[in-house]
Tab-separated table of C-alpha atoms in Angstrom:
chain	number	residue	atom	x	y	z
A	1191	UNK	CA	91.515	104.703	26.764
A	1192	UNK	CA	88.602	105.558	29.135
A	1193	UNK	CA	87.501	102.604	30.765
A	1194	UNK	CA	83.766	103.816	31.636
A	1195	UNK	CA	83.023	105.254	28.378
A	1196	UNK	CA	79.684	104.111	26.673
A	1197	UNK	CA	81.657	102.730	23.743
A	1198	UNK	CA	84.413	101.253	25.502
A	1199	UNK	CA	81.382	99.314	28.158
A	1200	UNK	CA	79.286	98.172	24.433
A	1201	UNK	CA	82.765	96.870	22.566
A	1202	UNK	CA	83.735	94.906	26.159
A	1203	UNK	CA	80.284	93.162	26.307
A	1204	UNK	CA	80.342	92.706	22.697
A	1205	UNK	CA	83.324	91.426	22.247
A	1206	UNK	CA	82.960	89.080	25.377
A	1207	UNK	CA	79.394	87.782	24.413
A	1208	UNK	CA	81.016	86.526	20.649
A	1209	UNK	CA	84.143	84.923	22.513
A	1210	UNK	CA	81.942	82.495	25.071
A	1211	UNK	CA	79.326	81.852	22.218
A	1212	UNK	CA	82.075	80.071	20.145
A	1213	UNK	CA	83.883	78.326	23.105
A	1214	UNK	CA	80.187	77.042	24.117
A	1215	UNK	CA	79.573	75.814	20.732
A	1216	UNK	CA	82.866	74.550	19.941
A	1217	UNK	CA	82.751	72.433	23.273
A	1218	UNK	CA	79.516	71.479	22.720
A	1219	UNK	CA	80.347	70.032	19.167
A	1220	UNK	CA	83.511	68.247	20.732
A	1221	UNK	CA	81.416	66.708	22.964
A	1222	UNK	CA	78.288	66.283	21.681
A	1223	UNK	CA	79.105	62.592	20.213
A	1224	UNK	CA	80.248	61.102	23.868
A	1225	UNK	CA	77.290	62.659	25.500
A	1226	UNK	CA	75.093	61.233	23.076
A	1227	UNK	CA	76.864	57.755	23.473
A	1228	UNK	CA	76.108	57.880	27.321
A	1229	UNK	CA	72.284	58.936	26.614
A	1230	UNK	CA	71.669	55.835	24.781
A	1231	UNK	CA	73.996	53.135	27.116
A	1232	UNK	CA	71.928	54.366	29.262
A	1233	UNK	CA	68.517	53.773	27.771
A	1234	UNK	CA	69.918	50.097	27.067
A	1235	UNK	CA	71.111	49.449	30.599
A	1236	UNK	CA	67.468	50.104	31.321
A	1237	UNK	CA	66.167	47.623	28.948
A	1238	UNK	CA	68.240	45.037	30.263
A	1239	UNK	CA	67.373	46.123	34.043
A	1240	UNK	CA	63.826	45.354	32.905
A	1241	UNK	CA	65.393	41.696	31.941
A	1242	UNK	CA	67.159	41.113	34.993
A	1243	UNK	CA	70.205	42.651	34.220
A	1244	UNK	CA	71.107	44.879	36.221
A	1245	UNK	CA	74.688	46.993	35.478
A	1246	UNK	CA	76.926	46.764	38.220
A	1247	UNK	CA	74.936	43.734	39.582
A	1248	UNK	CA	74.479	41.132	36.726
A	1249	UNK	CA	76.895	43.384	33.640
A	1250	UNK	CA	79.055	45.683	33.495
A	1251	UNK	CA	78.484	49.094	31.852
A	1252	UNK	CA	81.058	48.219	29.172
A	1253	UNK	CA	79.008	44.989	27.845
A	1254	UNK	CA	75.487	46.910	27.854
A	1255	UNK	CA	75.694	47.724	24.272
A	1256	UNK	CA	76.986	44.207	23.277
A	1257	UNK	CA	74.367	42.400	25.082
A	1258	UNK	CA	71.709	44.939	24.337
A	1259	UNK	CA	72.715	44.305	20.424
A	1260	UNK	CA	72.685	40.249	21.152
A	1261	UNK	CA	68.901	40.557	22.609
A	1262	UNK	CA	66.743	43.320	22.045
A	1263	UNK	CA	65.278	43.491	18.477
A	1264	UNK	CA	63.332	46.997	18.682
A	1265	UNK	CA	60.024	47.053	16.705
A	1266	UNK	CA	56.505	48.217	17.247
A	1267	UNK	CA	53.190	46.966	18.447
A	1268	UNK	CA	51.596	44.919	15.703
A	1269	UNK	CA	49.015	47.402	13.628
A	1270	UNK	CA	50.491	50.389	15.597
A	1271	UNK	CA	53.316	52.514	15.899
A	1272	UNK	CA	54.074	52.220	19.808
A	1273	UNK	CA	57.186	50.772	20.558
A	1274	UNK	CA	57.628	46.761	21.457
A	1275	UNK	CA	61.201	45.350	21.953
A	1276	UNK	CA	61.719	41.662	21.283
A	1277	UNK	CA	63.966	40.278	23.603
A	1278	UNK	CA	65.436	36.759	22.492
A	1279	UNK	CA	67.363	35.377	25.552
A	1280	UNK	CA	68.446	32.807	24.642
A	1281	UNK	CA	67.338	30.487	21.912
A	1282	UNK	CA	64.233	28.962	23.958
A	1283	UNK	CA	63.300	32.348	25.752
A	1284	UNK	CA	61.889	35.271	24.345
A	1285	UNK	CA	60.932	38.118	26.347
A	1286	UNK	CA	58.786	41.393	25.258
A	1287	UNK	CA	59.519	44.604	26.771
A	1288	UNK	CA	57.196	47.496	26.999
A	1289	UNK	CA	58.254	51.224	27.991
A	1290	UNK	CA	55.612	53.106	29.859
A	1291	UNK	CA	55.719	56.690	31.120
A	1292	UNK	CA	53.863	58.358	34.130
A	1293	UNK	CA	53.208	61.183	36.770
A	1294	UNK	CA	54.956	60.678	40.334
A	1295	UNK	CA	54.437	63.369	42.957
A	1296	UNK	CA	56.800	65.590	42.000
A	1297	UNK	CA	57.876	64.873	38.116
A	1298	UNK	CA	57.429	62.687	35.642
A	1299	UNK	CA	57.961	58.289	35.841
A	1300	UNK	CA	59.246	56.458	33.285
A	1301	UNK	CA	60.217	52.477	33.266
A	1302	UNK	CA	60.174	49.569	31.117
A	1303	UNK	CA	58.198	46.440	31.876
A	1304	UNK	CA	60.030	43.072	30.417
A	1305	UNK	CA	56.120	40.667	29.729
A	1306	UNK	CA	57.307	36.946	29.306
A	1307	UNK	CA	56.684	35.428	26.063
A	1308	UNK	CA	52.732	34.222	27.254
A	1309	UNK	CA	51.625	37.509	27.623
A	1310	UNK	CA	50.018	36.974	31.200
A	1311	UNK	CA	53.180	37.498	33.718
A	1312	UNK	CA	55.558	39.907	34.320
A	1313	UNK	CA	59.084	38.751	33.783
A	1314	UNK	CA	61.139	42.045	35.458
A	1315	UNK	CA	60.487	45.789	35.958
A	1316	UNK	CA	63.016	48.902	35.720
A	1317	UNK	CA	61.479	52.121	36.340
A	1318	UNK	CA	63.250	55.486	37.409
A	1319	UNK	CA	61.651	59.324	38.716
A	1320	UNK	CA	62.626	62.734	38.227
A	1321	UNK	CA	62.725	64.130	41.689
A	1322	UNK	CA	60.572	61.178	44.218
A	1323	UNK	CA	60.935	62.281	47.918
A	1324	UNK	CA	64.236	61.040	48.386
A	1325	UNK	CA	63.749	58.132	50.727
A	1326	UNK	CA	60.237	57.602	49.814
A	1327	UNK	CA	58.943	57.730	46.677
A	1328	UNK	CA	62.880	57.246	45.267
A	1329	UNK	CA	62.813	54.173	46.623
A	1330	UNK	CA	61.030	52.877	43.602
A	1331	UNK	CA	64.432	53.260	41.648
A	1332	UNK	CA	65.844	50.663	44.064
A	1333	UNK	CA	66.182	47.253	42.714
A	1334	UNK	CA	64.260	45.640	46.119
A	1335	UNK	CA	61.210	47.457	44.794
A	1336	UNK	CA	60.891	46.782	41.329
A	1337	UNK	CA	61.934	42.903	41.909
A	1338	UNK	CA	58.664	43.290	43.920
A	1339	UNK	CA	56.947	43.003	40.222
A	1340	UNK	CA	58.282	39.513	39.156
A	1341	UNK	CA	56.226	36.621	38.437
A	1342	UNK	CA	52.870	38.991	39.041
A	1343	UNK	CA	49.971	38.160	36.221
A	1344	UNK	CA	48.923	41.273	33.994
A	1345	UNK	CA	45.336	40.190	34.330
A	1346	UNK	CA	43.028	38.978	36.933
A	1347	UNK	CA	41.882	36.501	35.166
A	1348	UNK	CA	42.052	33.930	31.759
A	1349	UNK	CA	39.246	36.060	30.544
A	1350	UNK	CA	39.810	39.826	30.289
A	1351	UNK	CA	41.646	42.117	28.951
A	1352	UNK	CA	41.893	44.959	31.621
A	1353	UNK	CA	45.086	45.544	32.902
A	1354	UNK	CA	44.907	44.395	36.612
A	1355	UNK	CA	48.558	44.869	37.887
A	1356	UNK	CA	48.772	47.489	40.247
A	1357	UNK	CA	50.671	48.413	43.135
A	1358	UNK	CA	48.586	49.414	46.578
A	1359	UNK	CA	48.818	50.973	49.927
A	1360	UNK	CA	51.788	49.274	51.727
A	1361	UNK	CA	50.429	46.447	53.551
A	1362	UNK	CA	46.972	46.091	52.017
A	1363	UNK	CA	47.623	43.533	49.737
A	1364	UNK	CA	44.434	41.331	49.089
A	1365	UNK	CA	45.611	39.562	45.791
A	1366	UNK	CA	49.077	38.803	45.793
A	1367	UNK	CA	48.951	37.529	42.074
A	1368	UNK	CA	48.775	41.018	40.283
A	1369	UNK	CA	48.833	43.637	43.433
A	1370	UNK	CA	52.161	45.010	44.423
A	1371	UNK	CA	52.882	46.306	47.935
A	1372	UNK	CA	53.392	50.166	47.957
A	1373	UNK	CA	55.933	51.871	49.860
A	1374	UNK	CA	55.011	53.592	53.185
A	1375	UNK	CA	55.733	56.985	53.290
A	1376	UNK	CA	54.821	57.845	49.396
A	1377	UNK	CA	51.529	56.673	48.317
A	1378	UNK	CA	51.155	59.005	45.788
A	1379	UNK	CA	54.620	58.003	44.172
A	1380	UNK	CA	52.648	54.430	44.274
A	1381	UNK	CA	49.538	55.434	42.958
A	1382	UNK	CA	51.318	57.245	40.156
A	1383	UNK	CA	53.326	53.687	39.247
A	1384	UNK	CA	50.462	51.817	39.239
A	1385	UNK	CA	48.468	54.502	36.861
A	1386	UNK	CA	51.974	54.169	34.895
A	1387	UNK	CA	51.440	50.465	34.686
A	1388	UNK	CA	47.762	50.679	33.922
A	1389	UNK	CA	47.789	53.574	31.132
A	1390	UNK	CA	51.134	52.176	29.742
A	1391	UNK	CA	50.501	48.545	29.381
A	1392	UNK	CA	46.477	48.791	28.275
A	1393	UNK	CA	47.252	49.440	24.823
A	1394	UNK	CA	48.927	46.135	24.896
A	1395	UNK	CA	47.101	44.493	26.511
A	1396	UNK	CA	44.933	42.596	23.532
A	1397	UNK	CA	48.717	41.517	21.924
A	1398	UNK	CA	49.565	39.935	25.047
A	1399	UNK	CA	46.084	38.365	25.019
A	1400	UNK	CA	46.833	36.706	21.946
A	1401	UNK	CA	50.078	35.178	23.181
A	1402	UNK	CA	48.440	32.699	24.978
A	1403	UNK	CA	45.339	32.439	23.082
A	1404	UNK	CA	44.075	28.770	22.209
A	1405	UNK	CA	45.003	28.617	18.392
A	1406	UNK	CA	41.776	28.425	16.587
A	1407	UNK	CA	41.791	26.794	12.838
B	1012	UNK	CA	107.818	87.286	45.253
B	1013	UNK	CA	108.234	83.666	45.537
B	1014	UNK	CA	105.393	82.039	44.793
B	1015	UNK	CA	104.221	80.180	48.212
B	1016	UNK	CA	105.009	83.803	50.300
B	1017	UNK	CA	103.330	83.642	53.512
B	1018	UNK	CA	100.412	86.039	52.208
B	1019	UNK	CA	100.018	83.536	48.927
B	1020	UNK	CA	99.708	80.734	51.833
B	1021	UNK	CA	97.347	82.365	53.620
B	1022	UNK	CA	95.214	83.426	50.400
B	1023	UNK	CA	95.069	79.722	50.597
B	1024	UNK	CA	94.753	78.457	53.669
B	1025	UNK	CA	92.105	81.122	55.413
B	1026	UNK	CA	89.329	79.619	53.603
B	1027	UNK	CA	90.418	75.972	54.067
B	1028	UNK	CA	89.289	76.664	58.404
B	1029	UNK	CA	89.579	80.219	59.658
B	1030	UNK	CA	87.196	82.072	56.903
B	1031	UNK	CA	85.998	79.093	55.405
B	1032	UNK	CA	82.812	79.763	53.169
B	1033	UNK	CA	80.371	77.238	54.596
B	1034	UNK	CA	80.550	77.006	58.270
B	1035	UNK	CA	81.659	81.056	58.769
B	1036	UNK	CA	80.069	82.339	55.377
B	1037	UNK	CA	77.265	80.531	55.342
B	1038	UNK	CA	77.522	80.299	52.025
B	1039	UNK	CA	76.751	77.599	49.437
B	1040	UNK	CA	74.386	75.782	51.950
B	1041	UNK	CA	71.292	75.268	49.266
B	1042	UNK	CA	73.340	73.368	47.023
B	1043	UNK	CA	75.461	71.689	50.817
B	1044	UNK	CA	72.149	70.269	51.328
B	1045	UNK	CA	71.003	69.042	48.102
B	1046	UNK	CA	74.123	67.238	46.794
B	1047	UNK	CA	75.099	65.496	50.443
B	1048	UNK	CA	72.563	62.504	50.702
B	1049	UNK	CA	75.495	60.353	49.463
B	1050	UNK	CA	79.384	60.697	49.552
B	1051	UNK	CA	80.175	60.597	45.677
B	1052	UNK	CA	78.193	63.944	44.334
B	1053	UNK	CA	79.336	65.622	47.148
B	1054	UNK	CA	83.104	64.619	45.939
B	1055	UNK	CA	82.418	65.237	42.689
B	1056	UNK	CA	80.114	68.457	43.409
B	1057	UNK	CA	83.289	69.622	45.655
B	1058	UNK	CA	86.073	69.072	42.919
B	1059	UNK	CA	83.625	70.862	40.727
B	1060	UNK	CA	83.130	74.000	42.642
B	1061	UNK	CA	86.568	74.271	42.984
B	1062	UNK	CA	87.978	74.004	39.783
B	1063	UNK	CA	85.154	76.431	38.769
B	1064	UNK	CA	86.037	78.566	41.577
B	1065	UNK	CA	89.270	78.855	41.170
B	1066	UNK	CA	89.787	79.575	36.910
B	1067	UNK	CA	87.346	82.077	37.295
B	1068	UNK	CA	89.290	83.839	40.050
B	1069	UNK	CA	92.473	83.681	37.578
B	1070	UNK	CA	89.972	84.594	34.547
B	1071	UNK	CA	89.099	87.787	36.062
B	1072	UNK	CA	92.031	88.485	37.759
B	1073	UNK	CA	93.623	88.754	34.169
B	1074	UNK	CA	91.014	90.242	32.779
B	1075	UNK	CA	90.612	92.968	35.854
B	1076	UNK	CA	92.315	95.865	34.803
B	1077	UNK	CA	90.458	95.742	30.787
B	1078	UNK	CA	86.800	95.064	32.889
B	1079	UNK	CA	84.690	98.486	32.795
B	1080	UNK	CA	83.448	98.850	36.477
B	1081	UNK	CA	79.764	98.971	35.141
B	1082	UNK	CA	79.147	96.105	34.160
B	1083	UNK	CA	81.474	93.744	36.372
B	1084	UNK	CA	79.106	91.842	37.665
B	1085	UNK	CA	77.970	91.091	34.845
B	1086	UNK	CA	81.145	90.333	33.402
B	1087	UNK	CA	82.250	88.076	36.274
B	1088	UNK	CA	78.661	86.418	35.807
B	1089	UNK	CA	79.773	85.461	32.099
B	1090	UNK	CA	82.741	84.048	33.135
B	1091	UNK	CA	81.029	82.087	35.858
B	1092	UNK	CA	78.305	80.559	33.706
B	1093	UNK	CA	80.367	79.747	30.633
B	1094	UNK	CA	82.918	77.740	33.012
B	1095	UNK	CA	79.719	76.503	34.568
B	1096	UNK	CA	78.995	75.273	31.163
B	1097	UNK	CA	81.822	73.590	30.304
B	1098	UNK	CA	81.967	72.162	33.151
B	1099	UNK	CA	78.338	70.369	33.275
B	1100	UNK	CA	79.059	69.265	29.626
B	1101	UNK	CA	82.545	67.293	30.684
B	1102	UNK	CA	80.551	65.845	32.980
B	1103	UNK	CA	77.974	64.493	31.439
B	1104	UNK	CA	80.303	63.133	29.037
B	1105	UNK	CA	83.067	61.141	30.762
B	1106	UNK	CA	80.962	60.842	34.247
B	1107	UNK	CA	77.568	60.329	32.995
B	1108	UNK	CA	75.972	58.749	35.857
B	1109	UNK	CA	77.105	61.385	38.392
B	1110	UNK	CA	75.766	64.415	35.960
B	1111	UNK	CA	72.515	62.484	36.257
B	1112	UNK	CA	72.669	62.384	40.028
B	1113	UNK	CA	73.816	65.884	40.319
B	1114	UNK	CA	71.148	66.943	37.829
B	1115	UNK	CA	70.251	70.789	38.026
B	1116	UNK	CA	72.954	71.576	40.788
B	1117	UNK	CA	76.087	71.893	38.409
B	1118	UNK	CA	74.467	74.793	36.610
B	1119	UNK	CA	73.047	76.292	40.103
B	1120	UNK	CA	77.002	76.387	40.797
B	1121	UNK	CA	76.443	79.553	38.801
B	1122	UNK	CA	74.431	81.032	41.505
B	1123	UNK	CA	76.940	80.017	44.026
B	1124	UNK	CA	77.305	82.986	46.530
B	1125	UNK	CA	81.200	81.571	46.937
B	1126	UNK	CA	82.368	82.324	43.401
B	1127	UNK	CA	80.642	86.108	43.020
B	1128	UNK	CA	82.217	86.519	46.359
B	1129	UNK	CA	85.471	85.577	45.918
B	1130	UNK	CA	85.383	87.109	42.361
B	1131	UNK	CA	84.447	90.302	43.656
B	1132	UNK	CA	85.901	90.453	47.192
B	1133	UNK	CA	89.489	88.958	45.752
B	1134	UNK	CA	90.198	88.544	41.958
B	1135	UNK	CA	89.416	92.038	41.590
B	1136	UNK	CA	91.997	93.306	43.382
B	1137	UNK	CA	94.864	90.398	43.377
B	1138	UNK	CA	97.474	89.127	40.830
B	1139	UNK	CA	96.357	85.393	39.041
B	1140	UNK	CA	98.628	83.327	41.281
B	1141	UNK	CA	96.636	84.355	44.361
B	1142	UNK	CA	93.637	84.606	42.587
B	1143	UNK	CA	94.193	80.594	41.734
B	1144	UNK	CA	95.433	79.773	44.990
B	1145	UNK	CA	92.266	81.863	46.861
B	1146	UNK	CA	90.109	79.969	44.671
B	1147	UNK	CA	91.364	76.764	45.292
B	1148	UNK	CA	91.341	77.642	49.028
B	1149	UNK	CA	87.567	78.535	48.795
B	1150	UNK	CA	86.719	75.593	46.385
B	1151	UNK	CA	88.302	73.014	49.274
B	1152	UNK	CA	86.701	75.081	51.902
B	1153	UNK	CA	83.413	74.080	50.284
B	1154	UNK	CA	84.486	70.920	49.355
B	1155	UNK	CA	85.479	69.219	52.909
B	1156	UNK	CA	82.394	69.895	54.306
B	1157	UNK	CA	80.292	68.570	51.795
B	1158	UNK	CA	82.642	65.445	52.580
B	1159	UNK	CA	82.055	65.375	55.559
B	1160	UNK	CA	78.175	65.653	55.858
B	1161	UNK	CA	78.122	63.356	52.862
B	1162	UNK	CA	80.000	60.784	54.526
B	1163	UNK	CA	77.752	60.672	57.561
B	1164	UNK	CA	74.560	60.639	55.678
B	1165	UNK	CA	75.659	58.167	53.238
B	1166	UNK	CA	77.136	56.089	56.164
B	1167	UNK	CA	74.308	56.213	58.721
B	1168	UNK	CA	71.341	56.489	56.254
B	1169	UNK	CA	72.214	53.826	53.911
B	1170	UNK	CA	74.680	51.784	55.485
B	1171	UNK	CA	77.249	52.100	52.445
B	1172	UNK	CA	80.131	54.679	51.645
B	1173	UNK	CA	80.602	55.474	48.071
B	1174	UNK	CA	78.087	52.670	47.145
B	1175	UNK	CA	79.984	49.601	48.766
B	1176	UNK	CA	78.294	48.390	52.114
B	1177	UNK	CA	80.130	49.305	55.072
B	1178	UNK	CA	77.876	48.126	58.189
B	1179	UNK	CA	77.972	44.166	58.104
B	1180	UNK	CA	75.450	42.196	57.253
B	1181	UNK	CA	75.139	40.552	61.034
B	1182	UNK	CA	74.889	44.374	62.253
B	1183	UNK	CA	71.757	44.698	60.420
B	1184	UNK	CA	70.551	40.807	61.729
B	1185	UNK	CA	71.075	41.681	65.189
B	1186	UNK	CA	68.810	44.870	64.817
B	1187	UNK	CA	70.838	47.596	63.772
B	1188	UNK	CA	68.621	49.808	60.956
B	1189	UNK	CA	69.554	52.344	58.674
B	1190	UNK	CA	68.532	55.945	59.555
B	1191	UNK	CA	66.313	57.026	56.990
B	1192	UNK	CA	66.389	60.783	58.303
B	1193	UNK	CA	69.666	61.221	57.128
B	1194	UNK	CA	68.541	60.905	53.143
B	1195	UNK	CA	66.481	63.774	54.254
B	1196	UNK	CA	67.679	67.445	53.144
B	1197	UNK	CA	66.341	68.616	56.682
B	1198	UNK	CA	69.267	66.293	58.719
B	1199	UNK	CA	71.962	67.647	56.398
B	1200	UNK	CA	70.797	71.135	57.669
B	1201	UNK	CA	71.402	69.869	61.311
B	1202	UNK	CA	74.607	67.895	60.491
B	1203	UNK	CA	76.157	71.283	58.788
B	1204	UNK	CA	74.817	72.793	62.116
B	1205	UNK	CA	76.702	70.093	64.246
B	1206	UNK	CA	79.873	70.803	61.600
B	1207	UNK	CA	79.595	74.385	62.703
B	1208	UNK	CA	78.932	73.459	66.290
B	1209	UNK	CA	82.375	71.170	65.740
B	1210	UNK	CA	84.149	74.591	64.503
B	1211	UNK	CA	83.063	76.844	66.712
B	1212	UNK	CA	84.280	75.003	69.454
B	1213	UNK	CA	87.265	73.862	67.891
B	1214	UNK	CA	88.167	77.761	66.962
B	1215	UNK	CA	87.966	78.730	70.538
B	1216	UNK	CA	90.338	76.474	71.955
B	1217	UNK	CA	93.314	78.372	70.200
């Protein structure tokens, strides 16, 4: 048979192209279910990162689900459809996490923000990048930075409802109650966390107001 | 022919230090320099490469007598991506958190000047065994250097070596700091320089 013939080239390519497509999607469909598995113990360890649990550190990868199951009840803003996880602790503590999404330098930001159960602190923070600067703005991936967030108030004061917790230029911290020092080296990675935290926690910001509101009768 | 002849060992062993892909090729730096900043993707990015590099060398060597020399590239290309494939999708099943830190480099393996080299430079024109065993060669080639530069960057710029700490805790009290130019892609270019540098030298001596 004539190896360089037009018909001989077309059958080859043919015949090749039909071969991979079905390995691909065979493998694909084998696989599919673990991958999928992996995509959401992975959204769950970040939960619980948010909560001060921290796989490797405080669980191990293999309890995330089991522990993720025991505390997170997944449900939505009150009169809205963005998301609100109730986090039950333990029987005294509850917890309410918040994901929030943003723009870093160079790709998107996306973390979750655990709010303790009066509304006006932050309990813990988890939030991840695309592609940061490594060494700069990937640093806010690093548990040092986000532990940075505990204990700081949402608001400035008893009286508003603007979202006050930001994070600013490393070393310029005037109000240590709701500012966050930003890392040197990657302002704009900072400036885009603390637009994150801003955009991403405002729409709550009037639930978590309630929490502690005086009860009125 | 038994099957560990002295030209089967050399198909083998040439890449490993006397040809090998990085450091005399060139070859393969982009994703050398992307992958290095800490010691397990550059492992896993290593064992990758070569298991990639080295069933697509026996692929086409079986396949090279059927392939129609017009479209061989593109053939070999086929062969490359679909292991690629496979490949990226073990990975991001049963090693999850590496796939994530490896992110868009296993499918840049694909454009991996050391597999359409060896595909086209070798497999074309050898029997499977040496085809495996050349790919295997280039593959480790690839992979000890990566090693190498990932354990000095990991090491030096973050104190740790596959994520347990290395440098004491009292090193760091009594001053010592972790070199944060070494996380850098820039001082992975000038420690696969100083790898070369290292060769070079090395090489000359015999």
């Amino acid at each position: 048979m004539n190896k360089n013939s037009n018909v001989y080239t077309i059958l080859y390519a043919s015949v090749m192209v039909i071969i991979v497509a079905f390995l691909l999607a065979g493998v694909s469909l084998l696989l599919k279910a673990k991958q999928d598995a992996n995509v959401e113990i992975d959204r769950q360890s970040q939960v619980l990162a948010s909560l001060r649990m921290r796989v490797g550190a405080d669980i191990t990868k293999e309890q995330v689900t089991a522990e993720y199951e025991r505390i997170v009840t997944e449900g939505t803003l009150p009169g809205s459809d963005l998301p609100l996880y109730t986090c039950q602790l333990d029987s005294a503590t509850t917890k309410y996490v918040v994901p929030v999404k943003g723009r870093g330098l160079w790709g998107g930001l996306w973390g979750y923000i655990a709010v303790n159960a009066d509304g006006q602190t932050v309990y813990g923070a988890y939030m991840s990048h695309e592609g940061e600067t490594a060494g700069l703005g990937a640093l806010i991936a690093e548990t040092k930075f986000q532990e940075l967030f505990n204990d700081k108030h949402i608001f400035a004061s008893d009286s508003t409802t603007t979202v006050a917790l930001t994070v600013v230029k490393s070393g310029k911290v005037e109000q240590p109650d709701y500012q966050v020092d930003g890392i040197t080296g990657a302002t704009l990675t900072s400036n885009g966390v603390a637009a994150m935290l801003q955009e991403g926690l405002a729409p709550y910001a009037e639930f978590f107001r309630s929490l502690s509101a005086p009860v009125e009768e | 022919m038994s099957l560990f002849s002295p030209k089967n060992k050399e198909a083998f062993t040439t890449p490993l230090w006397k040809d090998n892909p990085v450091v005399i090729q060139v070859l393969g730096i982009c994703s050398a320099l992307a992958v290095t900043s800490q010691l397990e993707p550059a492992i896993v990015m290593g064992l990758s490469v070569t298991v990639i590099t080295a069933f697509a060398n026996v692929i086409i060597s079986l396949l090279r007598k059927t392939i129609p020399s017009r479209i061989r590239i593109v053939v070999q290309l086929v062969v490359v991506a679909t292991l690629v494939t496979i490949v990226s999708q073990v990975l991001k099943a049963f090693a999850y958190d590496v796939s994530v830190q490896l992110s868009v480099y296993v499918g840049l393996i694909i454009t991996n000047c050391i597999l359409m080299g060896r595909l086209e430079a070798f497999a074309m024109m050898n029997g499977p065994w040496e085809s495996f065993l050349d790919g295997v060669g280039s593959g480790l080639g690839y992979a000890w250097i990566l090693v190498v530069v990932g354990f000095f960057r990991e090491l030096l710029g973050a104190g740790t070596l596959l994520g347990f700490q290395v440098i004491p805790d009292c090193a760091y009290e009594a001053g010592y700091m972790n070199n944060g130019m070494m996380t850098m892609p820039a001082m992975a270019l000038i420690l696969v320089g100083c790898v070369i540098w290292a060769h070079r030298a090395i090489s000359k001596e015999k």
